[in-house]
CSV table of C-alpha atoms in Angstrom, one decimal:
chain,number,residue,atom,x,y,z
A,518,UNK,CA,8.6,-20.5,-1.9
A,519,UNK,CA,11.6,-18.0,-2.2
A,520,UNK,CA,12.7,-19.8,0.6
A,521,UNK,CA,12.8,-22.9,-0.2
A,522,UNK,CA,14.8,-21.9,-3.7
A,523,UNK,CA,17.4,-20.3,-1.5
A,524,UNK,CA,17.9,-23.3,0.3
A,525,UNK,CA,17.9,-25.8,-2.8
A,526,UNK,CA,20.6,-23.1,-4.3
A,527,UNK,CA,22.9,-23.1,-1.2
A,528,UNK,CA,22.7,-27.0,-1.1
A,529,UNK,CA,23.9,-27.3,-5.2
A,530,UNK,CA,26.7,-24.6,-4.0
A,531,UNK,CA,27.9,-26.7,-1.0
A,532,UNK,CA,27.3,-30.2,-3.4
A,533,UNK,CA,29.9,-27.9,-5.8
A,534,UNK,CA,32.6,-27.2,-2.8
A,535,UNK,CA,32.8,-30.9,-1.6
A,536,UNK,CA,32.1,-32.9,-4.7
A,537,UNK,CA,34.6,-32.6,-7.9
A,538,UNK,CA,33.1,-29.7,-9.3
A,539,UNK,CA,34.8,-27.5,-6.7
A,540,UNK,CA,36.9,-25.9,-9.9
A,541,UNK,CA,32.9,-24.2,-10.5
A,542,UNK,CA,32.4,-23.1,-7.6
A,543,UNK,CA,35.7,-21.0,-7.3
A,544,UNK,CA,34.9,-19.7,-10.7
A,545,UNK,CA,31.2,-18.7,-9.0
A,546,UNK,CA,32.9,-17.1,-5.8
A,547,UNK,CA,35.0,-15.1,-8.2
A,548,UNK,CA,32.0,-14.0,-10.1
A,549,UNK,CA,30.7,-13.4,-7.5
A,550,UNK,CA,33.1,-10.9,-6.1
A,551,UNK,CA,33.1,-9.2,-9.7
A,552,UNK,CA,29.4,-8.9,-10.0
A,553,UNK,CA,28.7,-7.8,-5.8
A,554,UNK,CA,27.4,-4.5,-6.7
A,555,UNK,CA,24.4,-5.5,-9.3
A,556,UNK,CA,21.8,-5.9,-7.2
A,557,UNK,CA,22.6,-2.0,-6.3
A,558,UNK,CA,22.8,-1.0,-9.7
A,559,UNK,CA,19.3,-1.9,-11.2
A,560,UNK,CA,19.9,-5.6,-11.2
A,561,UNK,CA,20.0,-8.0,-14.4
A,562,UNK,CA,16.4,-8.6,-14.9
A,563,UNK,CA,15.3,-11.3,-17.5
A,564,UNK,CA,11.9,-11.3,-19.2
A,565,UNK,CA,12.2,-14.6,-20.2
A,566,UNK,CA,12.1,-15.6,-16.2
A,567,UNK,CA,9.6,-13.1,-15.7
A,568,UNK,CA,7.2,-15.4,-18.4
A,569,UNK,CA,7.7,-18.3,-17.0
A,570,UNK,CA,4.5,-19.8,-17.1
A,571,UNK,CA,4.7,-21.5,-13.4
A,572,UNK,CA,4.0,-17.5,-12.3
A,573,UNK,CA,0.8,-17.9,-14.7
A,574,UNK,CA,-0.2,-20.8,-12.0
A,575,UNK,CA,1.0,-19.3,-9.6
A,576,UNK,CA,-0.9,-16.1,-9.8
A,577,UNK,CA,-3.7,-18.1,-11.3
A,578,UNK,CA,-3.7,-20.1,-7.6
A,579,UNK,CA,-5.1,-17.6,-5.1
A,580,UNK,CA,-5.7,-15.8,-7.3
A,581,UNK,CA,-3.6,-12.3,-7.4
A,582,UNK,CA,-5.4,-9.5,-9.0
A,583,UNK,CA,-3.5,-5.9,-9.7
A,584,UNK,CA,-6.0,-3.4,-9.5
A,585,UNK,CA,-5.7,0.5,-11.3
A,586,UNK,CA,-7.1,3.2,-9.5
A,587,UNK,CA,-5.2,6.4,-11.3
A,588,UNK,CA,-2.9,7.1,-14.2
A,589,UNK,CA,1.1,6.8,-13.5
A,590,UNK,CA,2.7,9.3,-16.0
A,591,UNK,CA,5.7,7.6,-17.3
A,592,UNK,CA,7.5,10.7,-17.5
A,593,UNK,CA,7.9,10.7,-13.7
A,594,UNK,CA,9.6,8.1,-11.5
A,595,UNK,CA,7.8,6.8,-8.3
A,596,UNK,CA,8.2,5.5,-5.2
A,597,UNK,CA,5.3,2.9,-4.1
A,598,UNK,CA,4.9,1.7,-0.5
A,599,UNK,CA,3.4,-1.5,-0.4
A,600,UNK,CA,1.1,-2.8,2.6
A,601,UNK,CA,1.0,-5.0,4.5
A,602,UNK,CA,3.9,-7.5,4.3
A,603,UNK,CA,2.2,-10.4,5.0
A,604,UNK,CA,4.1,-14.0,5.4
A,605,UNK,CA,4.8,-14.5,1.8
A,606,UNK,CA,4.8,-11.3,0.3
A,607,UNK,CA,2.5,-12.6,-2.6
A,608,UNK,CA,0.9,-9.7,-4.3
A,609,UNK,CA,4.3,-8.0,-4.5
A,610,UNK,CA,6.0,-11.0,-6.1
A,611,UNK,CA,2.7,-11.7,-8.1
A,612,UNK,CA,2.3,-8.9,-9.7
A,613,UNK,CA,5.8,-6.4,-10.0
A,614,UNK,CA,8.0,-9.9,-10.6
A,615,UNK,CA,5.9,-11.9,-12.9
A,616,UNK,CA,4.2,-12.0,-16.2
A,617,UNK,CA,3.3,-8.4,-17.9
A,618,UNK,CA,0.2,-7.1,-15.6
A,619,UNK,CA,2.2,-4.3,-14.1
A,620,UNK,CA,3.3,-3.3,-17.7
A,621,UNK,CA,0.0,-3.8,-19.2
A,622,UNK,CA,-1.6,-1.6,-16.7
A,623,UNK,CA,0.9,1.1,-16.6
A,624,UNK,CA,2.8,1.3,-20.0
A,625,UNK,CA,5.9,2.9,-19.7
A,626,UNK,CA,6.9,2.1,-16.1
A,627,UNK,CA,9.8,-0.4,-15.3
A,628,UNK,CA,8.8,-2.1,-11.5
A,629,UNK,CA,11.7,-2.9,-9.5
A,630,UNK,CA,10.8,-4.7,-6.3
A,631,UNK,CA,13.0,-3.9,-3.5
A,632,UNK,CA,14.6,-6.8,-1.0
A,633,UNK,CA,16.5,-7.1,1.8
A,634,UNK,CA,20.4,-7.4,0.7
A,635,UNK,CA,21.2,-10.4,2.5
A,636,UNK,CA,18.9,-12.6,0.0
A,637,UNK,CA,21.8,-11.7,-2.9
A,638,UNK,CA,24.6,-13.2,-0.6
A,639,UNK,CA,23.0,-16.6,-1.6
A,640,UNK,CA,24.5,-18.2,-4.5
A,641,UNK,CA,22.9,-18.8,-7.3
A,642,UNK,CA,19.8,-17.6,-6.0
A,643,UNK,CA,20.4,-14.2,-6.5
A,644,UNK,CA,20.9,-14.2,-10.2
A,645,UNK,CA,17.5,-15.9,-10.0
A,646,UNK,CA,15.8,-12.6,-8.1
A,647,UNK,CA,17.9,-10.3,-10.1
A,648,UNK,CA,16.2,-11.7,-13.6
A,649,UNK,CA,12.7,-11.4,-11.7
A,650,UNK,CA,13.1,-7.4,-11.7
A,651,UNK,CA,14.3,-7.7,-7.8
A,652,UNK,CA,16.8,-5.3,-6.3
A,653,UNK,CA,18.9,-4.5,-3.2
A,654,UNK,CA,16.7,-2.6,-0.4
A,655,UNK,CA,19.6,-0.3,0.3
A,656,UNK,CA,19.5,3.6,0.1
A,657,UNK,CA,22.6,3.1,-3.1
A,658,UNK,CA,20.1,0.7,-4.8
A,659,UNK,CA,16.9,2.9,-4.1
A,660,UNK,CA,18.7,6.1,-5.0
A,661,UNK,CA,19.8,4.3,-8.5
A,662,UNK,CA,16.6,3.5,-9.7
A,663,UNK,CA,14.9,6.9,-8.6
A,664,UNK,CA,17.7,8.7,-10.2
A,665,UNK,CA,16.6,7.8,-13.7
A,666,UNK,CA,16.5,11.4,-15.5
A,667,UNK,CA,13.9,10.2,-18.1
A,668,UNK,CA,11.6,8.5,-15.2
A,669,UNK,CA,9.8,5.6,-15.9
A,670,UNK,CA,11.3,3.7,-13.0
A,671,UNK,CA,8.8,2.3,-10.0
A,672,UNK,CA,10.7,1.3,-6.9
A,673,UNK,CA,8.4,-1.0,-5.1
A,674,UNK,CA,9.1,-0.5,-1.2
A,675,UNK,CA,7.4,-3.1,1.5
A,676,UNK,CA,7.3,-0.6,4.0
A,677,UNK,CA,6.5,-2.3,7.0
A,678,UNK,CA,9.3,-4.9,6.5
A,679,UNK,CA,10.3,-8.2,8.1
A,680,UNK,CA,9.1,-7.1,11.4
A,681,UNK,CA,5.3,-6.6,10.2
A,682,UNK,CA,5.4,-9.8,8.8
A,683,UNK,CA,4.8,-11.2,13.1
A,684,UNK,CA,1.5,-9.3,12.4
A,685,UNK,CA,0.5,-11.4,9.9
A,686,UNK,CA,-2.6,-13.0,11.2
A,687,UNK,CA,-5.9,-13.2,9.6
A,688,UNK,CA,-8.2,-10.1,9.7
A,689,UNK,CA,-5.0,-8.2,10.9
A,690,UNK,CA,-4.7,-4.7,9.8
A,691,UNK,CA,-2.2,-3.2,12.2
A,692,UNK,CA,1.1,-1.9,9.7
A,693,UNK,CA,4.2,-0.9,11.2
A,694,UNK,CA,4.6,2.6,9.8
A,695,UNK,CA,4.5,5.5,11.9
A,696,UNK,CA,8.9,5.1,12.4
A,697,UNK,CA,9.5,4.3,8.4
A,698,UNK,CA,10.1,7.4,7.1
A,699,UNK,CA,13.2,6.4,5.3
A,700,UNK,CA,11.3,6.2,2.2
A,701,UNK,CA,9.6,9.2,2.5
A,702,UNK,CA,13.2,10.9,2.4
A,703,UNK,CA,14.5,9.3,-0.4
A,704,UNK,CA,10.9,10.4,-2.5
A,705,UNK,CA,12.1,13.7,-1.2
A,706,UNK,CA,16.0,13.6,-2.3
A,707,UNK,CA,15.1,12.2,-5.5
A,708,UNK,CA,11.4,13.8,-6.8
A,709,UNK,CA,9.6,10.4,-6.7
A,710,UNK,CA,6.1,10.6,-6.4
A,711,UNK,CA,4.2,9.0,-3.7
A,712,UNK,CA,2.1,6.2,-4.5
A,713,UNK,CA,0.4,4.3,-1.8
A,714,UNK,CA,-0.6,0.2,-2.6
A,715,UNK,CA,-2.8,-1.9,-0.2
A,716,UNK,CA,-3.0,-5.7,-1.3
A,717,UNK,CA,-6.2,-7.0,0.4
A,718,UNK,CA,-6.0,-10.7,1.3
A,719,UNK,CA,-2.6,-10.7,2.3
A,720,UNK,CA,-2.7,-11.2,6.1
A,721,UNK,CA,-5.1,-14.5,5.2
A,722,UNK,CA,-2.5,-16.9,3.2
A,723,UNK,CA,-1.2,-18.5,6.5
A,724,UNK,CA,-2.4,-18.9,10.3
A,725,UNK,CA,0.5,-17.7,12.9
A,726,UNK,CA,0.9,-19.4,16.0
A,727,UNK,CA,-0.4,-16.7,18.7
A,728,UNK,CA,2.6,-13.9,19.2
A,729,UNK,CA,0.7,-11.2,21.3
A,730,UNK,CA,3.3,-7.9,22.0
A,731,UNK,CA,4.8,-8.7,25.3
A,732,UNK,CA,4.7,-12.5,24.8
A,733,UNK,CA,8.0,-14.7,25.5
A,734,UNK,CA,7.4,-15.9,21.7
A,735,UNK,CA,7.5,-12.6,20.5
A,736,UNK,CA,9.9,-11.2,22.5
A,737,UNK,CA,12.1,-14.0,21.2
A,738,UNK,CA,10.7,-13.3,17.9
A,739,UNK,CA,12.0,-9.5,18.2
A,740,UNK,CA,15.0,-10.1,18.9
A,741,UNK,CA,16.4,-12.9,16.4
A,742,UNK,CA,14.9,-10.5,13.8
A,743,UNK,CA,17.1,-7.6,15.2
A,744,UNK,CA,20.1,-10.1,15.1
A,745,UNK,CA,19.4,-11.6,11.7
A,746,UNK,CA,18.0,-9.1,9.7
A,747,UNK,CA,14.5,-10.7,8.9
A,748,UNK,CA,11.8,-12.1,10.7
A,749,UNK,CA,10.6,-15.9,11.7
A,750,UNK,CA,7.2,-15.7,12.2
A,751,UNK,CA,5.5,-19.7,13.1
A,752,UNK,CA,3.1,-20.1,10.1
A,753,UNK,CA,1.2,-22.8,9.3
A,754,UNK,CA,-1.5,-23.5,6.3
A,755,UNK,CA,-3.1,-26.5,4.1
A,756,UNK,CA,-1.3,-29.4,2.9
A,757,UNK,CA,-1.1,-30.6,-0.9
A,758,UNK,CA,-4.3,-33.1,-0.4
A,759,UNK,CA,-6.0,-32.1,2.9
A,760,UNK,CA,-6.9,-28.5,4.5
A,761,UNK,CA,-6.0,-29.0,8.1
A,762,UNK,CA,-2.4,-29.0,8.2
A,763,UNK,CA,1.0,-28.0,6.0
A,764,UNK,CA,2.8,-24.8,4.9
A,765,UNK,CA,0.8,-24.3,1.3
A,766,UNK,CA,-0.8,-21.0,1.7
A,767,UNK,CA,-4.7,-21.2,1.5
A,768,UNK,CA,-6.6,-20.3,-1.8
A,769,UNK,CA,-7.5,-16.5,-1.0
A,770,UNK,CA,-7.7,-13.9,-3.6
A,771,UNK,CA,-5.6,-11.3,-3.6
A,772,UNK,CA,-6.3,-7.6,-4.4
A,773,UNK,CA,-3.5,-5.6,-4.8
A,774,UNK,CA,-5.0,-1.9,-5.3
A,775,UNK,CA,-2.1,0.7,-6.5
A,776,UNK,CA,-4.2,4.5,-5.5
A,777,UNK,CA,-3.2,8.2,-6.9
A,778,UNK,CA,0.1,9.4,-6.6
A,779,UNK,CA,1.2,12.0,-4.2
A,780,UNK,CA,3.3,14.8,-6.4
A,781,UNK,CA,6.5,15.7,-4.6
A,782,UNK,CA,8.8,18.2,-5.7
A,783,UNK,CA,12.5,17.6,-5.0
A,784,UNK,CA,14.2,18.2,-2.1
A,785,UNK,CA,18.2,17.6,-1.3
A,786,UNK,CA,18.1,18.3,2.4
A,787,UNK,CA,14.5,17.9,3.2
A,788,UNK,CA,14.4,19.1,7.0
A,789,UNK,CA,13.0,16.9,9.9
A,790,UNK,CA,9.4,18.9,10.2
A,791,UNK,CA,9.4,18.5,5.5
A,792,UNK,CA,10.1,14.6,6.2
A,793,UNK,CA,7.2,14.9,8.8
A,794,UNK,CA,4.5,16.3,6.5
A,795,UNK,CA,4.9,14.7,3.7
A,796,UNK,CA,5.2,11.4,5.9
A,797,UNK,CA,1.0,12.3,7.4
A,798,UNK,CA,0.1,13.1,3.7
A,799,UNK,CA,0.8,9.7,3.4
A,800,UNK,CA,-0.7,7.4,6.0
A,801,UNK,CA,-3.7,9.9,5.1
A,802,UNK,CA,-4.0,9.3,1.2
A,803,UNK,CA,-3.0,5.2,2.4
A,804,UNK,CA,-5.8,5.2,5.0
A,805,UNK,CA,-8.2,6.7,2.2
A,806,UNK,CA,-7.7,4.2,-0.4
A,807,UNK,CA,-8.1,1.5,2.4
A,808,UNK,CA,-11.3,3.0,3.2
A,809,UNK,CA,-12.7,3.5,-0.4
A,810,UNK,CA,-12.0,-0.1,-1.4
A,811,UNK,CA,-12.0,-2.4,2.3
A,812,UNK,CA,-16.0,-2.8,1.2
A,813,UNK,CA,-15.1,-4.6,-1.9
A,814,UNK,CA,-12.5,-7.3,-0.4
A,815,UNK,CA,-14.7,-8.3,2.8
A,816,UNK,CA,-13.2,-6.0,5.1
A,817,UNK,CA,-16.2,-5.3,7.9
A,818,UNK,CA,-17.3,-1.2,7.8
A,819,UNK,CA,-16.3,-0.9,11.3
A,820,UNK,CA,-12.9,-2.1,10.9
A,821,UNK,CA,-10.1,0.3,10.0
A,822,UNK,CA,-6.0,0.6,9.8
A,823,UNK,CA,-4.2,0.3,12.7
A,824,UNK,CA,-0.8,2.6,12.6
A,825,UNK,CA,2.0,1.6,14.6
């Protein structure tokens, strides 16, 4: 969906440059240039866009359900890693960029869903994801938000990124983890307490066209997402009146289950072996809450993560 309102956004911009409103889009560019740094700074996030009601259909379509498992203090700031990406990244966008379940659930804390920077290069559609409560991915934009002295600030983090997203396949549980430990350094730097969040039903919005590690499709898939920046995984799903065929994700509920938060004292120059622990703690406490709550969302007994 994001997608398809960055597109419509460049295409009004390019309408702009060649028809006689050109005069508006020099006076966007030069915005533009003035306003580059937002999206590092915390953003310009509307809660009028936030209450739009088309995110009350939209969460009300699969449906996406946030689910509390433990109290966030809103003294404290936190950093939560959310898994898995998934094609669309639904429960993220569901429920830390629309309508007031986050704030409802956790009074106090301020969600701020992290992107990657090349999505506020697009005109017009960045002031869009800026009002929605999404920021810059970048260590500056990360490091703002965590740096707030009261707390009450929630950087949302999709840990596995664009590259997990070729994973995406129904039943999939394999999360590409075990070489992210960015985040887990900046929790450090700043104080921000752990939290881990597993949306169940993610992985079964779309069907991806086979892409086994090794294959010429997702070799070719590998490598256009280390020139680009983000991943192009071949998707496919239900159309608007039949089932068999289009790109409109399927009708599965989604559980997005936030668990405890991992206290973590700050640390400046957290060493390599510090990074290391704190980064096990994790996939440990992540791999629990998987375990304690996979027998609620369908997820077979046998079946477990898969850390990569």
């Amino acid at each position: 969906f994001l997608s398809l309102v960055a597109e419509f956004c460049c295409g009004f911009f390019v309408i702009l440059i060649l028809g006689n409103f050109w005069f508006l889009a020099v006076l966007y560019l030069l915005w533009l240039y003035l306003d580059w740094e937002t999206p590092c700074a915390g953003g310009r996030r509307s809660q009028w866009v936030r209450g739009w009601t088309v995110w009350k259909y939209f969460r009300e379509y699969f449906p996406i359900h946030l689910i509390k498992t433990s109290e966030l203090n809103p003294n404290h700031n936190y950093l939560l890693g959310f898994h898995p990406h998934g094609v669309l990244v639904a429960g993220a966008f569901g429920n830390f960029c629309t309508g007031p379940t986050f704030k409802n659930l956790f009074p106090g804390l301020t969600p701020y869903l992290h992107i990657m920077p090349i999505w506020f290069g697009c005109p017009f559609f960045r002031e869009y994801i800026m009002s929605a409560g999404m920021v810059s991915a970048s260590k500056e934009s990360v490091s703002y938000v965590l740096n707030n002295e009261g707390g009450g600030h929630a950087s949302i983090i999709v840990i596995g990124g664009a590259e997990e997203s070729l994973n995406a396949h129904p039943g999939s549980l394999t999360l590409n983890i075990l070489k992210r430990k960015g985040f887990i350094k900046m929790a450090l730097k700043h104080g921000a307490h752990l939290v881990p969040v597993f949306s169940f039903g993610e992985n079964e919005l779309f069907k991806q066209v086979a892409n086994p590690k090794g294959s010429w499709l997702r070799n070719v898939q590998e490598k256009l997402q280390k020139i680009m920046g983000f991943a192009l995984p071949l998707f496919h799903a239900r159309g608007v009146f039949q089932y068999s065929f289009g790109l409109i994700p399927y009708r599965q509920p989604i559980h997005t289950v936030v668990g405890s938060p991992i206290p973590v004292k700050q640390n400046l120059n957290p060493t390599n072996e510090e990074i290391d622990q704190l980064h096990a703690l994790y996939l440990q406490k992540l791999k629990k809450l998987f375990e304690e709550h996979k027998s609620n969302y369908g997820i077979p007994e046998h079946k477990s993560l898969i850390f990569e």
